[in-house]
Coordinates of C-alpha atoms in Angstrom, one line a residue:
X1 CA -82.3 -5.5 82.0
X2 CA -83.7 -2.0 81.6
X3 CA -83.9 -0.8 78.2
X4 CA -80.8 1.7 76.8
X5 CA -81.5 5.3 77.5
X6 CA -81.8 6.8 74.0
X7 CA -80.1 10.1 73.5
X8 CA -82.0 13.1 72.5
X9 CA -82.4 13.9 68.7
X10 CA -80.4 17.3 68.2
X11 CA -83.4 19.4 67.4
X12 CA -84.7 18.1 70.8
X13 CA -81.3 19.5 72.3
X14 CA -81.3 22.8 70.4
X15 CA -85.0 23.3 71.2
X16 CA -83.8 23.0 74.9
X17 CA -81.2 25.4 74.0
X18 CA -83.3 27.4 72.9
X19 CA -85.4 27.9 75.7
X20 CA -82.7 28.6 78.0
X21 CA -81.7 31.3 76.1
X22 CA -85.1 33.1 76.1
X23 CA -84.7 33.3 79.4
X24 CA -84.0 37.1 80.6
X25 CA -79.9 37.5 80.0
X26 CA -79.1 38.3 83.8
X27 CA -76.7 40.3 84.0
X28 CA -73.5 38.5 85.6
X29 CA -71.1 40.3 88.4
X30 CA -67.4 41.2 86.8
X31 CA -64.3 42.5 87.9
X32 CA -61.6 44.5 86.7
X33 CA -58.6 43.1 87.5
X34 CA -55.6 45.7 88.0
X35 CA -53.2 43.3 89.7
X36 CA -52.2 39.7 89.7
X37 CA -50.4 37.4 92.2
X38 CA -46.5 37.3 91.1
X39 CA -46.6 40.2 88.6
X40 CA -44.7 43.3 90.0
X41 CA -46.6 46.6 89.4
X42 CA -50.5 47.0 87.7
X43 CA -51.2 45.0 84.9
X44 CA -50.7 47.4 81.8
X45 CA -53.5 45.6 80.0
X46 CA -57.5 45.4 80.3
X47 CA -58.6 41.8 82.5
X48 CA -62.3 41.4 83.5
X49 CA -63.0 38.4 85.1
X50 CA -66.6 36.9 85.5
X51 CA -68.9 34.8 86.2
X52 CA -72.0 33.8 84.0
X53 CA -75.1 31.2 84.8
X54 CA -75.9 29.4 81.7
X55 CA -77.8 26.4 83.3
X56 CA -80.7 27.4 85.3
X57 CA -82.2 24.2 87.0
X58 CA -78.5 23.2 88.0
X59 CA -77.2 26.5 88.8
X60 CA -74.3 26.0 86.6
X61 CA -71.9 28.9 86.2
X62 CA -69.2 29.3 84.0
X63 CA -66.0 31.2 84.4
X64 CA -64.5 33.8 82.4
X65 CA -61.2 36.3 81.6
X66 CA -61.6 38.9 78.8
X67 CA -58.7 40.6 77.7
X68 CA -59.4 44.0 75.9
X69 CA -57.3 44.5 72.8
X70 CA -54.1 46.8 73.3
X71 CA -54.6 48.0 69.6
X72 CA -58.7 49.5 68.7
X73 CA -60.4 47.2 70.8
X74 CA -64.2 49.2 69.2
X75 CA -63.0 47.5 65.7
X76 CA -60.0 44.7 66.7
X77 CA -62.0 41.3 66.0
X78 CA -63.1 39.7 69.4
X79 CA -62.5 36.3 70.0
X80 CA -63.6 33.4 71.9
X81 CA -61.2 30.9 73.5
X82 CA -61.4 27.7 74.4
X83 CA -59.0 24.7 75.9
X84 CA -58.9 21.0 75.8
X85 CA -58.4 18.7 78.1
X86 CA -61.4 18.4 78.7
X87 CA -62.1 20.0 81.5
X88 CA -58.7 22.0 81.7
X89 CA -58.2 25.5 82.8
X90 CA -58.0 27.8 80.0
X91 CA -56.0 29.6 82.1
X92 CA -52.9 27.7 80.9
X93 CA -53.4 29.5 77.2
X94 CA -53.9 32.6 79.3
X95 CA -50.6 32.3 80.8
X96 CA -48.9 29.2 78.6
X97 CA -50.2 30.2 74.9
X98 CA -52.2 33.7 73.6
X99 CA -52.3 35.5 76.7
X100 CA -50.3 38.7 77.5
X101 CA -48.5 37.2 80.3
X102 CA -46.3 34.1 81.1
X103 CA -44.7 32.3 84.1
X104 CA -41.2 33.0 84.9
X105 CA -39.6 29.5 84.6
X106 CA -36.8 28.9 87.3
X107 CA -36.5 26.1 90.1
X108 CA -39.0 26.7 93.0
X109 CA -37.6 28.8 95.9
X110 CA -40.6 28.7 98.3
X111 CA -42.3 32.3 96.8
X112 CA -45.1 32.9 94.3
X113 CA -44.4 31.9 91.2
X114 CA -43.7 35.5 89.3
X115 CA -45.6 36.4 86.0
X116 CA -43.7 38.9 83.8
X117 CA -45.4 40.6 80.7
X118 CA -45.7 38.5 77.3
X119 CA -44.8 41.0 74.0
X120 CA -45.8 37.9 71.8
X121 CA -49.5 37.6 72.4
X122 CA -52.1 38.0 70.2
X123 CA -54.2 40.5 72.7
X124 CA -51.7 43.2 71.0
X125 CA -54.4 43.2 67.8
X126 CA -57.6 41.1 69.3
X127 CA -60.0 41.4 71.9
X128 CA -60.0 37.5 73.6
X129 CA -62.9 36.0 75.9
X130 CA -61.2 33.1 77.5
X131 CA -63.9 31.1 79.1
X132 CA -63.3 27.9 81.5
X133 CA -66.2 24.9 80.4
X134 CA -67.9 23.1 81.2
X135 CA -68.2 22.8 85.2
X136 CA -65.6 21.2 87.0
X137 CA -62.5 22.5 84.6
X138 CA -61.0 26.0 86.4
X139 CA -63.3 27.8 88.6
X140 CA -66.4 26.9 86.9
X141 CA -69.0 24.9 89.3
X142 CA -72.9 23.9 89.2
X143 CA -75.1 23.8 92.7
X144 CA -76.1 20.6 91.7
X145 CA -74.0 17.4 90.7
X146 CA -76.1 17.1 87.8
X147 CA -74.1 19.9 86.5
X148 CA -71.2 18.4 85.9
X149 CA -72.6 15.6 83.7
X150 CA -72.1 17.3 80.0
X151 CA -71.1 16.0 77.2
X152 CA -69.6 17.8 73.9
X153 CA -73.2 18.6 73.0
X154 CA -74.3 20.2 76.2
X155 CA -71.5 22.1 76.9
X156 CA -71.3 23.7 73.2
X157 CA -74.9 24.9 74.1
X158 CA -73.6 25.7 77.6
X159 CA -71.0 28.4 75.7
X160 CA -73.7 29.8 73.1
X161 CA -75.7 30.5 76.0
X162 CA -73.0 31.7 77.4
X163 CA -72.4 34.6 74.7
X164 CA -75.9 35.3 74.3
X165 CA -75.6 36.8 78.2
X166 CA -71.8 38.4 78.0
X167 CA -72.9 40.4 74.5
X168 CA -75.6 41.4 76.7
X169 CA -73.5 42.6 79.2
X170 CA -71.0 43.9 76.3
X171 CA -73.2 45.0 73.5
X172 CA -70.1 46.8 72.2
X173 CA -68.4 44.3 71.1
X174 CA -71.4 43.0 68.6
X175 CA -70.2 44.6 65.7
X176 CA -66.6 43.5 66.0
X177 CA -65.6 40.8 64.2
X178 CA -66.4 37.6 66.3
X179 CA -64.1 34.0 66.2
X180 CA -64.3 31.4 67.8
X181 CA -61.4 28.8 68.5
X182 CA -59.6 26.7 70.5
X183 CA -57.1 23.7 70.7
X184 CA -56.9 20.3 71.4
X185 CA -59.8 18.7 72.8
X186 CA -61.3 21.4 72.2
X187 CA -61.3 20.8 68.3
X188 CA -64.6 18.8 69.3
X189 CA -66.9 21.1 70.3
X190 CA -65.5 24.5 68.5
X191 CA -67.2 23.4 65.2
X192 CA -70.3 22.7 67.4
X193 CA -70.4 25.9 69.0
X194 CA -70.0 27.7 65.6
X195 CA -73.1 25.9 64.1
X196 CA -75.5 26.1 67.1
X197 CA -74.3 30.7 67.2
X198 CA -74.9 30.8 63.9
X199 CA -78.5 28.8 63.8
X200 CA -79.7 29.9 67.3
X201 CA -78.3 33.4 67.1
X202 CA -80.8 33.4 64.0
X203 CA -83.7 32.6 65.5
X204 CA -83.6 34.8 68.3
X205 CA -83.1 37.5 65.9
X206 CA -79.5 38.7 67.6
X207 CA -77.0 39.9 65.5
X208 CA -73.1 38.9 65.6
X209 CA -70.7 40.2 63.3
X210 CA -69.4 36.1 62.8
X211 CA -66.7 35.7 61.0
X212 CA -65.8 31.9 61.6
X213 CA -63.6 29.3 63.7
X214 CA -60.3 28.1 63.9
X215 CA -58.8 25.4 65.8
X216 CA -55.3 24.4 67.0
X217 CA -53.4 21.0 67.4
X218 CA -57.0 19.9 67.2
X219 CA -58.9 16.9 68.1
X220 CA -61.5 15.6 66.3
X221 CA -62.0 11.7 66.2
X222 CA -59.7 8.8 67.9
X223 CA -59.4 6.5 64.3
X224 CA -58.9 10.0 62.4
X225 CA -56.3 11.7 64.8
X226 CA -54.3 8.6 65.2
X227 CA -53.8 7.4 62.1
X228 CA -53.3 10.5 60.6
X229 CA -50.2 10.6 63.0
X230 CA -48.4 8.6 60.5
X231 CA -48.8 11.0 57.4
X232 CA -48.3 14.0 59.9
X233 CA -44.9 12.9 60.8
X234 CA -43.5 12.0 57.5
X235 CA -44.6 15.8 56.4
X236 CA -42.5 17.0 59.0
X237 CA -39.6 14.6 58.1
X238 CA -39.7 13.0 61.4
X239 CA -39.8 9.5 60.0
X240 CA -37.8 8.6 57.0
X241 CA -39.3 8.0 53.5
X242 CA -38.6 4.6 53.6
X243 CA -40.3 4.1 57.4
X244 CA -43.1 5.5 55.9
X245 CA -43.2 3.8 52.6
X246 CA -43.2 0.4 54.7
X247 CA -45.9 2.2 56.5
X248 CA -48.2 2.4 53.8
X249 CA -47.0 -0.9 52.4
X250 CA -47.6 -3.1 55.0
X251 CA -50.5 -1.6 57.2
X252 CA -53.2 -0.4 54.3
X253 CA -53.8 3.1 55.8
X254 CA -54.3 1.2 59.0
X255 CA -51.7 2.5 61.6
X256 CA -54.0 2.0 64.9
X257 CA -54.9 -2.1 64.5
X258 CA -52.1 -3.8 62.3
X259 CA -53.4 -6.3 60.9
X260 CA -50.1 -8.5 60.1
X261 CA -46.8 -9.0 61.8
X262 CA -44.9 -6.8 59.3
X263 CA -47.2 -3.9 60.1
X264 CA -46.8 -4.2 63.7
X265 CA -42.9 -4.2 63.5
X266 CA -42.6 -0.8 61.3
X267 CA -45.3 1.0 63.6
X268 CA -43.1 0.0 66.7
X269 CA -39.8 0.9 65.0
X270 CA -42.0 4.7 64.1
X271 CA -43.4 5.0 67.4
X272 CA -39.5 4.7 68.8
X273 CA -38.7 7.3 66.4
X274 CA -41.5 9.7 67.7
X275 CA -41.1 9.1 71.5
X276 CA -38.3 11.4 71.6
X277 CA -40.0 14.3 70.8
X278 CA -42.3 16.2 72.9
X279 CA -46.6 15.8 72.4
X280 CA -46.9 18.6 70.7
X281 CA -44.9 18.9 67.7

């Protein structure tokens, strides 16, 4: 049997890291976007759309839709944006969540689907980099299949090499203030990313006006996220005080393995209560 592949120390992964980003910051072809499929009339917003190589030896490229602040987009805070999944489109918070347009909803009649102008977005006071990662979510892609194996680790580096080339390209935005976030899966590897800008940013001397991360609906760890489901429900008053009090009684803080018969029965009777409402609540 051939011995377990050990997994590099993370100084051996940021040193890699590292040397990827000494590399010369090509400079990556945009476009402006002035019109979309569905949307009648130019876009009355700022949309580049890019792509940027942040592996070398795979050719792996990564994807990219920067939407220019409406407000003062020399001092609005820039941020970047990232999805779960993983390996969803961040498209969908383009046109689903933060982004300045969204899908008209109606029964399908055989045409485009239209896109219509969002007033409730939060372009109107921040500049937002939306970036599809790692390869194989969206339009991003690697020459070779190596590319697409990544893990949380390789793909945070992926993005901070990533931003090292787009500030390159956009050394305007540097002295903005910079955030980076995300939401669901992507509560993983935002907190990575933030670390890894902040110490490898450091040692190559480059300067970001980093202001910190935020993360939405987040996840962050199976036995954490699950059993704090529980807790998160009662808060909201989606399960009653006595469900819950049972809860707690009978399963010890453990809501994912019950460990006795009683347990079992009040998570069943909670997780009845819960399917009725949508995922995201």
């Amino acid at each position: 049997m051939d011995a377990p592949r050990r997994r590099p120390s993370l100084p051996l992964q940021l040193l890699a890291c590292i040397t990827l980003l000494l590399l010369p910051p090509l400079t990556g072809a945009a476009t402006v976007v002035r019109r979309l499929p569905g949307y009648h009339g130019a876009l009355p917003f700022y949309l580049e759309t890019g792509y940027v190589t942040v592996e070398e030896t795979t050719g792996t490229e990564l994807f990219y839709y920067f939407v220019e602040s409406e407000r003062n987009p020399r001092t609005d805070p820039l941020l970047l944006w990232l999805t779960g999944g993983p390996r969803c489109s961040v498209f969908s918070a383009l046109a689903y969540e933060i982004g300045p347009v969204k899908f008209v909803e109606r029964r399908y009649n055989g045409t485009l689907p239209q896109l219509v102008y969002n007033p409730n977005y939060w372009t109107q006071m921040a500049s937002i980099v939306f970036v599809d990662s790692p390869a194989g979510s969206g339009f991003p892609y690697a020459r070779d299949s190596r590319g697409y194996d990544v893990g949380d680790v390789s793909s945070s580096m992926q993005i901070v090499a990533f931003l090292r080339k787009w500030f390159h390209d956009h050394p305007g935005y540097l002295s903005n203030p910079f955030y980076i976030g995300g939401d669901s899966y992507a509560g993983k590897v935002v907190p990575l990313i933030a670390q890894y800008v902040s110490e490898v940013f450091i040692m190559l001397r480059l300067s970001t006006s980093t202001q910190g991360y935020l993360v939405g609906n987040p996840l962050t760890g199976d036995k954490i996220d699950d059993n704090s489901q529980i807790p998160h429900s009662h808060s909201f008053g989606i399960i009653s005080d006595q469900l819950y009090e049972a809860a707690m009684r009978n399963c010890k803080g453990d809501y994912v393995n019950p460990a006795n018969k009683l347990c079992a029965e009040v998570l069943r009777t909670i997780n009845n209560v819960r399917r009725i409402l949508v995922l995201y609540y």
